[in-house]
Coordinates of C-alpha atoms (C1' of nucleotides) in Angstrom, one line a residue:
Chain G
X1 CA 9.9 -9.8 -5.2
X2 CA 10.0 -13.2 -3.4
X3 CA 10.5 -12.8 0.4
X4 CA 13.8 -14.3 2.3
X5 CA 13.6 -16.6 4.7
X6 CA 16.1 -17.8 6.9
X7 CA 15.9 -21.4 8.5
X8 CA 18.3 -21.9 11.3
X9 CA 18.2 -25.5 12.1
X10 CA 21.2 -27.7 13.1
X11 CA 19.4 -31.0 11.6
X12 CA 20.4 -31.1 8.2
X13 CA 17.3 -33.2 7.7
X14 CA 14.6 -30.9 8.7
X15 CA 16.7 -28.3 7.1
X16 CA 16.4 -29.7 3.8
X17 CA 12.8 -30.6 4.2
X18 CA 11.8 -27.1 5.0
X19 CA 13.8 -25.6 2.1
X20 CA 11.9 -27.8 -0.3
X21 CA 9.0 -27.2 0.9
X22 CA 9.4 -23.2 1.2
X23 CA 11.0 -23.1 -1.9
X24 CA 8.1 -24.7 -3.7
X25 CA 5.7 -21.7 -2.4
X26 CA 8.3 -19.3 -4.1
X27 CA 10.7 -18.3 -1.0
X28 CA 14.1 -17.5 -1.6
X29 CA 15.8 -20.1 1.4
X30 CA 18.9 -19.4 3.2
X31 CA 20.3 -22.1 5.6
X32 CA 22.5 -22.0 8.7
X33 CA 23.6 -24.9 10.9
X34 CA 24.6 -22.9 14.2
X35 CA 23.5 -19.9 16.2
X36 CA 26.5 -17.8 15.2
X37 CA 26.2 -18.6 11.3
X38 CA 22.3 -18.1 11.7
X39 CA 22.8 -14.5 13.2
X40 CA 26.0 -13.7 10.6
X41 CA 23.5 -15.1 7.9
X42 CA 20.7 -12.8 9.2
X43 CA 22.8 -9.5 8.7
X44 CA 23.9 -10.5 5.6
X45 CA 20.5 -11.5 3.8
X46 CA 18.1 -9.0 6.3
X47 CA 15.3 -11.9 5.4
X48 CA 11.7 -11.2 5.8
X49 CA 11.0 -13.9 8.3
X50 CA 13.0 -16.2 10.5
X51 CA 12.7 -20.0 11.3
X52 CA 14.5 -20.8 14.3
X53 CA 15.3 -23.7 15.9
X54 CA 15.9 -23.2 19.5
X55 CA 18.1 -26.4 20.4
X56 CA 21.4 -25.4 18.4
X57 CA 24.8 -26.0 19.1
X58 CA 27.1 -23.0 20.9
X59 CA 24.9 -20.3 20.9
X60 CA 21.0 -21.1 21.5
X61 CA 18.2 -20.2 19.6
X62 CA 16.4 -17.7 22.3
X63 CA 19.7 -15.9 22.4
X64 CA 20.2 -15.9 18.3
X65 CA 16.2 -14.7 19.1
X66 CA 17.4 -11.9 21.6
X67 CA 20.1 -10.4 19.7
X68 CA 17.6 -10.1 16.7
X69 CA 15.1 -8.4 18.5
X70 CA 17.7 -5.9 19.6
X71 CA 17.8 -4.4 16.4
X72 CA 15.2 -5.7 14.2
X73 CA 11.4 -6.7 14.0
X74 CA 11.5 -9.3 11.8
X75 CA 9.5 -11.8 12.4
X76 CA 10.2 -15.2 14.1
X77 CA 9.0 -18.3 14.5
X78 CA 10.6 -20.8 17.0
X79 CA 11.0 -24.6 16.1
X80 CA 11.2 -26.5 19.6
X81 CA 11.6 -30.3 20.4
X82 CA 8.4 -31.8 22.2
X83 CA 10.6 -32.4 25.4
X84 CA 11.8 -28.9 25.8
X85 CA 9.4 -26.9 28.2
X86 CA 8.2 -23.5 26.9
X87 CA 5.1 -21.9 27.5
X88 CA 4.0 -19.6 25.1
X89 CA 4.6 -16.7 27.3
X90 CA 8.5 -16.8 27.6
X91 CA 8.3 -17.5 23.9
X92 CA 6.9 -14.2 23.5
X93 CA 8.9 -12.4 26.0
X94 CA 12.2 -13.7 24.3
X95 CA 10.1 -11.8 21.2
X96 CA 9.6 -14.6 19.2
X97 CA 6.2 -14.0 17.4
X98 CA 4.9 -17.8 16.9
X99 CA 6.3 -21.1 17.8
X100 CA 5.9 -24.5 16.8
X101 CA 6.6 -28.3 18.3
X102 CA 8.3 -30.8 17.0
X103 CA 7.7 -33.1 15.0
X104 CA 6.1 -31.2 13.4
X105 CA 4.0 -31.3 10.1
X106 CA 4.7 -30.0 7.1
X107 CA 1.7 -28.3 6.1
X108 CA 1.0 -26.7 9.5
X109 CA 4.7 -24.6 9.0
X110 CA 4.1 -23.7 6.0
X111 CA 0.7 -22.4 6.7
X112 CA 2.4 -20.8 9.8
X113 CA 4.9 -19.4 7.7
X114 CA 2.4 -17.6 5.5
X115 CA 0.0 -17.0 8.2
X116 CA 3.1 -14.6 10.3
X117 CA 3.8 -12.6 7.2
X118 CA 0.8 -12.0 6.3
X119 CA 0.1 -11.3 10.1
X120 CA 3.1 -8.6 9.8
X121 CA 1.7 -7.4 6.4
X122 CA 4.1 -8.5 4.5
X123 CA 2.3 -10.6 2.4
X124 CA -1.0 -10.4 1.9
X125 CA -4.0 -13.3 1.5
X126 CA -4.1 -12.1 -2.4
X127 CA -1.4 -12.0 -4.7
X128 CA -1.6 -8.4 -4.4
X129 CA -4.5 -7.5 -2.0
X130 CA -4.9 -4.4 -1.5
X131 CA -7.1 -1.2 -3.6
X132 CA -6.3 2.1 -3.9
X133 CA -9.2 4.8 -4.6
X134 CA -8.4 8.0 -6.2
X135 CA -10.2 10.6 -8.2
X136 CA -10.8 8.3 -11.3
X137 CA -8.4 6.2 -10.6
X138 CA -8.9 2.8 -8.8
X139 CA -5.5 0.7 -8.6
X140 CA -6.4 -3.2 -7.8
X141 CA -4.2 -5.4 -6.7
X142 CA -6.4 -8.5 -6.2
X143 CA -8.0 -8.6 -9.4
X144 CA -4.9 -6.5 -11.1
X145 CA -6.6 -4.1 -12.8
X146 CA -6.3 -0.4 -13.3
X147 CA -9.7 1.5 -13.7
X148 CA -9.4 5.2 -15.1
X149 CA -12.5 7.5 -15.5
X150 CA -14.6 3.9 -14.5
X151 CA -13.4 2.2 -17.5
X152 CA -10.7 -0.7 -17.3
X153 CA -7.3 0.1 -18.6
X154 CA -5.5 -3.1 -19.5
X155 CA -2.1 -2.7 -18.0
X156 CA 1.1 -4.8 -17.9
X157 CA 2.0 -6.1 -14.2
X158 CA 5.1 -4.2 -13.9
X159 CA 3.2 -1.0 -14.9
X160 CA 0.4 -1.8 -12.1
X161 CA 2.9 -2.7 -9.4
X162 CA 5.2 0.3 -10.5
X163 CA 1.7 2.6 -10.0
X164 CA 0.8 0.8 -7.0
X165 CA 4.1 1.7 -5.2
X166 CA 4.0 5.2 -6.4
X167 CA 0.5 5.5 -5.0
X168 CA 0.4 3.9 -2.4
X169 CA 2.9 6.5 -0.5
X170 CA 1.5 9.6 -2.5
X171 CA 3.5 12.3 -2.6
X172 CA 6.8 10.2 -1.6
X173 CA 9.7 10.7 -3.8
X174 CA 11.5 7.4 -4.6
X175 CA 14.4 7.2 -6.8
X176 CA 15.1 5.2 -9.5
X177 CA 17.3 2.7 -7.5
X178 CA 14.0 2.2 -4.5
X179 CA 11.9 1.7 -7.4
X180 CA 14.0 -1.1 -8.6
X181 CA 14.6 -2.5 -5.5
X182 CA 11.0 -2.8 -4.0
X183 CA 9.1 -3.4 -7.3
X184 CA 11.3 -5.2 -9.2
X185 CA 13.2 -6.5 -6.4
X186 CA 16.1 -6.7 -4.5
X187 CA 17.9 -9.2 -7.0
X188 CA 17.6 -6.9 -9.6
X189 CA 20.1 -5.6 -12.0
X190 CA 19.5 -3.7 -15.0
X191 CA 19.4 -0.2 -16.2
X192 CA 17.2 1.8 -14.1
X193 CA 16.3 3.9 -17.4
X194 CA 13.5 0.9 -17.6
X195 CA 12.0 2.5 -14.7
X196 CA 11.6 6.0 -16.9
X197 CA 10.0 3.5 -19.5
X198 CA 7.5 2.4 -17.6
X199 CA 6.9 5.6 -16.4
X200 CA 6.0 7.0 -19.6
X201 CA 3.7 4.4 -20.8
X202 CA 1.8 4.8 -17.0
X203 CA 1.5 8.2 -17.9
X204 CA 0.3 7.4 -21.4
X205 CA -2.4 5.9 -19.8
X206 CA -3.3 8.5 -16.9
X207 CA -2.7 11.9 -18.6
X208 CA -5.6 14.4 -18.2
X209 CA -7.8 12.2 -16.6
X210 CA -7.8 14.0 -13.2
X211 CA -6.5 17.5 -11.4
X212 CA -5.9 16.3 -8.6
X213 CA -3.1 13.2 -8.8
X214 CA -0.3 12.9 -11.4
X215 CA 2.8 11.3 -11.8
X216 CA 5.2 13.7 -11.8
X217 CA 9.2 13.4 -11.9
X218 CA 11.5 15.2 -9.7
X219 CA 14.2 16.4 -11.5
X220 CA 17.9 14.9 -10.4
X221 CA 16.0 12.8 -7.7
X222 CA 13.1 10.2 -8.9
X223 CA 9.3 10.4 -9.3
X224 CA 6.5 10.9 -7.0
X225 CA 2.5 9.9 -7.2
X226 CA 1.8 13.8 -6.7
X227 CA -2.0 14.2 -4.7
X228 CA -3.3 17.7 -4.6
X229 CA -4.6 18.5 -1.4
X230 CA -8.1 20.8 -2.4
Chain U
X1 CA -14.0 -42.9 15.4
X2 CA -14.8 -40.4 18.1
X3 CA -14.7 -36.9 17.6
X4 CA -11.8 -34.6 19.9
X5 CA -13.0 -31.8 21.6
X6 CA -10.7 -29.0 22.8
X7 CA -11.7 -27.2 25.9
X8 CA -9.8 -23.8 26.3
X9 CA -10.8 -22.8 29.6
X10 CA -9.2 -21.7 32.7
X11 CA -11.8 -22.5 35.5
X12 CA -10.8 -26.6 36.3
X13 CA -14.8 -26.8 37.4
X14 CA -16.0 -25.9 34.4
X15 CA -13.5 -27.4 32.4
X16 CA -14.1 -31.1 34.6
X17 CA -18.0 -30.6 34.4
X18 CA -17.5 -30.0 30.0
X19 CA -15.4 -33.1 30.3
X20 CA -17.7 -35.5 32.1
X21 CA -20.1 -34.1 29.5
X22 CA -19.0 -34.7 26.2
X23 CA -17.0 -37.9 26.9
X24 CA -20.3 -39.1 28.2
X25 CA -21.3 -38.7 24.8
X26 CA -18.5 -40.6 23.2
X27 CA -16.4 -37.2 22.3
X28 CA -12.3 -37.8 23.2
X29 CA -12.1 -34.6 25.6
X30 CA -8.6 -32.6 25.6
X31 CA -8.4 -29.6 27.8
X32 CA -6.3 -26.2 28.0
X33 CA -6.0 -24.1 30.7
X34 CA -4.7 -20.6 28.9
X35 CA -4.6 -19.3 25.1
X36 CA -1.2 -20.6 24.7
X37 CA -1.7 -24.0 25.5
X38 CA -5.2 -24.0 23.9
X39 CA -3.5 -23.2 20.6
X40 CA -0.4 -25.8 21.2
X41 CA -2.8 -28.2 22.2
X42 CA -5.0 -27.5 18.7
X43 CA -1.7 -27.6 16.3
X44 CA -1.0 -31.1 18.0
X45 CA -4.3 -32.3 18.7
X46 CA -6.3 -31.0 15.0
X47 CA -9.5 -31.3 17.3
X48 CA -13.0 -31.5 15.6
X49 CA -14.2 -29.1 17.3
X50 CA -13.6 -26.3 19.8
X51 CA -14.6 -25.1 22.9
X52 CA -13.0 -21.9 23.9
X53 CA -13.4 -19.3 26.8
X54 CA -13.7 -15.3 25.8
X55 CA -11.8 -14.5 29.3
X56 CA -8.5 -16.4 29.8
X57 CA -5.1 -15.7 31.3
X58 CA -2.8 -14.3 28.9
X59 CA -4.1 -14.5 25.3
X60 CA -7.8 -14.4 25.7
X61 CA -10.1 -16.5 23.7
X62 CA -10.6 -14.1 20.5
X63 CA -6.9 -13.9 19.7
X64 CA -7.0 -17.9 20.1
X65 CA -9.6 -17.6 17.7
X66 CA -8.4 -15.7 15.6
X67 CA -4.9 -17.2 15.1
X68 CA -6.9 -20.8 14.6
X69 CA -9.1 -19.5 12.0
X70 CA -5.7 -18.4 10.5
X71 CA -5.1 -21.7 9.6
X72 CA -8.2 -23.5 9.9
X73 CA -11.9 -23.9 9.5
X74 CA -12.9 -26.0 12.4
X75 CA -15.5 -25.3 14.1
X76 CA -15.9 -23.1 17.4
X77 CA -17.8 -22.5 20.3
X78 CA -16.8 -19.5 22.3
X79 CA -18.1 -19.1 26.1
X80 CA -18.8 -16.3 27.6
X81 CA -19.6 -15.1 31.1
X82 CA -22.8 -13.4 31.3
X83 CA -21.9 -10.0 32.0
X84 CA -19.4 -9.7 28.9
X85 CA -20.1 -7.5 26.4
X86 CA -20.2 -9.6 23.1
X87 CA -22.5 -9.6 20.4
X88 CA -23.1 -12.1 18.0
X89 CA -21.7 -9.8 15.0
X90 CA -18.3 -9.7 16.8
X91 CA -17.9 -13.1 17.7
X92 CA -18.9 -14.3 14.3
X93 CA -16.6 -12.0 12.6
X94 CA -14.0 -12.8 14.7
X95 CA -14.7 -16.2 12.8
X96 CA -16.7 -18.4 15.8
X97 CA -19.4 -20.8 14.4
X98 CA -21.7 -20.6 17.7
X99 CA -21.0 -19.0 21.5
X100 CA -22.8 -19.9 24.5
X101 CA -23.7 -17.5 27.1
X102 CA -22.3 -18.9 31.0
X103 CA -23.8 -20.3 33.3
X104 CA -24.9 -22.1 30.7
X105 CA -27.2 -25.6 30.6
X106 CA -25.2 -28.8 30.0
X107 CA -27.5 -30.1 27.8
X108 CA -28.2 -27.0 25.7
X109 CA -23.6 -27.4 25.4
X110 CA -24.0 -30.9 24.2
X111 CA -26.9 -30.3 22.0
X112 CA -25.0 -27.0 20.4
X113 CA -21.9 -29.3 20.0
X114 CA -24.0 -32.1 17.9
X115 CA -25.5 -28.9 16.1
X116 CA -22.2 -27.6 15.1
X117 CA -20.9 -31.1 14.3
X118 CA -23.7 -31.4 11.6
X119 CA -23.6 -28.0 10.4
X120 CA -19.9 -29.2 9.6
X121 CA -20.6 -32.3 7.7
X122 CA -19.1 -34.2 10.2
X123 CA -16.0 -33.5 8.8
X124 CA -13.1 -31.9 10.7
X125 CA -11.4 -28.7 8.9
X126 CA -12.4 -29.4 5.5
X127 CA -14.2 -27.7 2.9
X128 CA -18.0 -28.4 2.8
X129 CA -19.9 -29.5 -0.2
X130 CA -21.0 -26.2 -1.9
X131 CA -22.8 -25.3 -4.6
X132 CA -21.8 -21.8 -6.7
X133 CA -24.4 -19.9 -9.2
X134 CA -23.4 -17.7 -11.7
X135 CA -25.7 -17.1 -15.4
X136 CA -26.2 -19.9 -17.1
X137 CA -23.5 -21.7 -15.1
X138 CA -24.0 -24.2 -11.8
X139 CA -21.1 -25.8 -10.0
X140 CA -22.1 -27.9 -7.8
X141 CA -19.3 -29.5 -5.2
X142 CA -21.8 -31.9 -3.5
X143 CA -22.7 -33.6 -6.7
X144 CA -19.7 -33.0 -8.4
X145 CA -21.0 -31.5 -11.5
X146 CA -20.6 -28.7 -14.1
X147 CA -24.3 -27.7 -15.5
X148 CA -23.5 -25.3 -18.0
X149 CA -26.8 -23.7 -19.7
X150 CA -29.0 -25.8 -18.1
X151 CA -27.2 -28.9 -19.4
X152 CA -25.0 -31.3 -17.5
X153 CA -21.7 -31.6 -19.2
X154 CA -19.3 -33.7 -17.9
X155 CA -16.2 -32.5 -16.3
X156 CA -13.0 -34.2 -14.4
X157 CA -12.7 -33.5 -10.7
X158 CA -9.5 -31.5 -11.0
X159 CA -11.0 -29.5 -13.6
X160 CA -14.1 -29.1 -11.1
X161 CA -12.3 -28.2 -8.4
X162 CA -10.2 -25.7 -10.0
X163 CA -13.0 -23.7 -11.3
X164 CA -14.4 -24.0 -7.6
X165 CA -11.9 -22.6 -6.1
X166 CA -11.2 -19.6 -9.1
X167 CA -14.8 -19.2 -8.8
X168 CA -15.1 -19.1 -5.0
X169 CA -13.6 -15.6 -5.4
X170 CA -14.7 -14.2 -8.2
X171 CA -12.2 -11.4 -9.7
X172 CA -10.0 -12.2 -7.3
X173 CA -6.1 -13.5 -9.4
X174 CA -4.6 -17.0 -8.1
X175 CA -0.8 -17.6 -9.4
X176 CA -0.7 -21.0 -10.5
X177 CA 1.5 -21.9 -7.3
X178 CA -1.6 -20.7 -5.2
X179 CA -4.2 -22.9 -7.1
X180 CA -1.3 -25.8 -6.6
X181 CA -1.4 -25.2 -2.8
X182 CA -5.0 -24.8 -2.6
X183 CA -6.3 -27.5 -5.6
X184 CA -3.3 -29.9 -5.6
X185 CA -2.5 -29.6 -2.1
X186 CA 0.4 -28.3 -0.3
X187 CA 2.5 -31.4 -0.8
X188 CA 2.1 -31.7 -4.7
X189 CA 5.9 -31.2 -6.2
X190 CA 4.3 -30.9 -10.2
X191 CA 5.0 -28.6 -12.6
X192 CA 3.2 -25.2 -12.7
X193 CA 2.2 -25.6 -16.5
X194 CA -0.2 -28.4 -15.3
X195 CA -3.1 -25.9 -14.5
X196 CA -2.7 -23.8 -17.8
X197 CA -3.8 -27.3 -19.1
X198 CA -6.7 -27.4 -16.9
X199 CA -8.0 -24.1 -17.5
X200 CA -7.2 -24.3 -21.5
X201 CA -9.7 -27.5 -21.1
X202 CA -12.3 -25.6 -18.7
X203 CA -12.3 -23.0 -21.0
X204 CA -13.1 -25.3 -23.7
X205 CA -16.2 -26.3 -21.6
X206 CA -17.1 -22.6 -20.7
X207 CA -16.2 -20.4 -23.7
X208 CA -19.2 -18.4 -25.4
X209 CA -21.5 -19.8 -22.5
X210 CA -22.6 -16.3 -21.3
X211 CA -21.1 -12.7 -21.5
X212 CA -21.3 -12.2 -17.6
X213 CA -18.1 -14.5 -16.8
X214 CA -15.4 -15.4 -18.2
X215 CA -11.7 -17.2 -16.9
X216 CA -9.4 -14.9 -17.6
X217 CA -5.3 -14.9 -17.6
X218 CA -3.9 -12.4 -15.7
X219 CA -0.4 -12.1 -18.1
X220 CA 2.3 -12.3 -15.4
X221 CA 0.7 -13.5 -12.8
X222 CA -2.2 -16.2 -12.7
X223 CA -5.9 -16.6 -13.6
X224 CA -8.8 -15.3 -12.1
X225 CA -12.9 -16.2 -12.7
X226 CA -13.6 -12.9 -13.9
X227 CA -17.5 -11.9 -13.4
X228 CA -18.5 -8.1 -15.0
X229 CA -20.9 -6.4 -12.6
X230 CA -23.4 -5.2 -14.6
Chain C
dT1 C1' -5.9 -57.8 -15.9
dC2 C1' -7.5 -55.0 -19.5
dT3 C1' -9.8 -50.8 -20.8
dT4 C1' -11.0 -46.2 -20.3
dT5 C1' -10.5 -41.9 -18.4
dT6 C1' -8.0 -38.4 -16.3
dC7 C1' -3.7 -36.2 -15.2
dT8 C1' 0.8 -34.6 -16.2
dT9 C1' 4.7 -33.5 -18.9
dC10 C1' 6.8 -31.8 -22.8
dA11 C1' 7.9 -29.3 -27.1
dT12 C1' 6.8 -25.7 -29.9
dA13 C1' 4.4 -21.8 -31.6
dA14 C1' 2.3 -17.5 -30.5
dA15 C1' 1.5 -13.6 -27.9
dT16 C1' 2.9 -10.1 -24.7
dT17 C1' 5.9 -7.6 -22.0
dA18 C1' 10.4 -5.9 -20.5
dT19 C1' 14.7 -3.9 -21.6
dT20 C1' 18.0 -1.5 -24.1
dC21 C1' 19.6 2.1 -27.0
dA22 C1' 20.0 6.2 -29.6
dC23 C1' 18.7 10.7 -30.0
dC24 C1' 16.5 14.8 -28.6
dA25 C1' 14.5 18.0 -25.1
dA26 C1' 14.6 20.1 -20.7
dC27 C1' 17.1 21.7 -16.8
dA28 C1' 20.7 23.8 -13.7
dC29 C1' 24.4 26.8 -13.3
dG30 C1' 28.3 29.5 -14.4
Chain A
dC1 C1' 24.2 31.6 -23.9
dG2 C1' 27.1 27.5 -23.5
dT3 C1' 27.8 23.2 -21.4
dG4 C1' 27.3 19.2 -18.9
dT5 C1' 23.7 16.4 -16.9
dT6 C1' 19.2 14.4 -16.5
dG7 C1' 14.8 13.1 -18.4
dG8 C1' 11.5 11.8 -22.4
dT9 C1' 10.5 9.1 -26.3
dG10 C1' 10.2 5.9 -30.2
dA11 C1' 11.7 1.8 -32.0
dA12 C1' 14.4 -2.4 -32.1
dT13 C1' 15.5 -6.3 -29.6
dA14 C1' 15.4 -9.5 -26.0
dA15 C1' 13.2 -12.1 -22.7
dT16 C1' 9.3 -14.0 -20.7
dT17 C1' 5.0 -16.0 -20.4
dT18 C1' 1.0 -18.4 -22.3
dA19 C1' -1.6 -21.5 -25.5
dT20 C1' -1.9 -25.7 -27.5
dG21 C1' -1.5 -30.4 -29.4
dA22 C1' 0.1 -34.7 -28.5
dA23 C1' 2.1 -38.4 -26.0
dG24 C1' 3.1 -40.9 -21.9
dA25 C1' 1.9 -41.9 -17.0
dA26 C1' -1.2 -42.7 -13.5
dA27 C1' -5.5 -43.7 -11.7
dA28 C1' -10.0 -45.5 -11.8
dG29 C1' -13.3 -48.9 -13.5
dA30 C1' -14.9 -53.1 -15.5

DNA sequence: TCTTTTCTTCATAAATTATTCACCAACACG
DNA sequence: CGTGTTGGTGAATAATTTATGAAGAAAAGA
């Protein structure tokens, strides 16, 4: 589930620096040394954020920053020498969604860094940080609990976050293989028979407590968070 | 050592008379002319305090606001023209300490600057002594002491400052990289296992005091300072 | 410097959860 | 009905995560 960021950066040493520092908070880091190995990497890894560095050799970072934006919204956030004039308003224009000057410190990147995702809802200022209110049924992220019929349900994190995705697009079929993807994550690999698993001991927990929600499979396809529209 | 103001405001009369102002009164005086440059000037500068316009080219003053609070808890002052709708509610919310209504008296600026200043502790961006209350539990951050059923027991800083934080959102689950970022600091390289033995000895301190809190593991995930609502 | 306290690391045991697998049931379709 | 496929379930196993005691390192105090 860790997010992907890609740091384009042609100074090996603030390259490395970054990576230690955003691998520490749990990133998944992916380097490139040039514009045309940054943009290569980009479609390769589709990270959740990138760090750019605008001063690159062959192919500059607003252009690496224009041929992203013509097909994605990740966000970015430019890295840019002290000499080099940029107002804020080119920056944005270029689509770049937050910049910083170098030198630059540490701590103010990384809070940059978490400030943009969570800016773009990506990540959120809690581990999970979000509630979901249903009949009977409140889903917690931030204090990861599940509360049926007002009484807490103690429930494994992969069950909650399973539930959580289900619910939190009710009605939305996913398959196995989504289900895998977005809650267990993109890296993966196992038998997605675990998902029906964890399905059954979910329902375990939720059966007959309300008429209007239940976790219902769709046969040949995946499993939905079914809401009854009364 | 003198304080740094930033002024974020567009109209150069103002902006000259703020100047002549607070460097009168010792303050080191940096001024922006639009949003973008207020916030570059903030990331470089760190100021102490904050002086920001509601109505400015560009990005106006409650998305410069905004993005600082982001990152930041220093202090500050928005100004607005007279004729502006704003009320107090909004401003605070959007996370100012204090807004002054133009044209406004010099001397009431200053004397709201010193107020703000002292409000703050003096201190730029840091986290105020504080003082937490729960049942038969005190943790006091200006003393720096535990008082657990009415009697002082004796506790480590790290250990205080951990249950602080947990504390400081009750119910709300940390992941032991969070508390390392927010207790340790961003720069501490340690391993993770480090808090589980700072909680096992808080818990050692806290266990059986009362039935209203507890600090709970969150399998999976972190800890949180759980408190049952009764 | 020496002593004491606090912090960190490490190894191991214990607890909890995740995954796999085998087998049976339910379904779709001719 | 019969058959091939898909889903449900229980139990065994694997893997992960946490608690804990103890020792060494670091920091603070005397």
């Amino acid at each position: 589930m860790s997010k992907r960021v890609l740091v384009v950066e042609d100074d090996a040493n603030i390259a490395q620096l970054l990576r230690i520092y955003l691998e520490k908070d749990g990133f998944v880091v992916v380097g490139a040394a040039d514009g045309g190995a940054g943009l290569l990497a980009f479609r390769q890894l589709e990270p959740d954020l990138v760090l750019l560095d605008i001063m690159l050799p062959v192919m500059d970072g607003w252009s690496v920053c224009r041929e992203i934006r013509a097909t994605h919204k990740t966000p970015i956030i430019m890295l840019t020498a002290k000499g080099e004039t940029l107002d804020k308003v080119s920056g944005l224009e270029m689509g770049a969604d937050d910049y910083i000057v170098k030198p630059f410190d540490m701590k103010e990147v990384i809070a940059r860094v978490h400030a943009v995702l969570r800016r773009f809802g990506g990540e959120s200022a809690t581990v999970g940080g979000k509630k979901l209110f249903f009949d009977k049924l409140v889903i917690d992220m931030e204090a990861y609990t599940l509360t049926v019929d007002d009484k807490v349900v103690d429930a494994p994190p992969k069950e909650l976050e399973l539930l959580f995705h289900l619910a939190s697009a009710p009605n939305r079929v996913f398959t196995r293989n989504q289900l895998l993807d977005e809650v267990w994550g993109f890296d993966y690999f196992g038998d997605s028979r675990t998902v029906d698993v964890h399905i059954k001991r979910l329902r375990e927990k939720l059966e007959g407590v309300s008429e209007t929600w239940t976790v219902k499979t769709v046969w040949g396809v995946g499993y939905k968070f079914e809401v009854k529209t009364l």
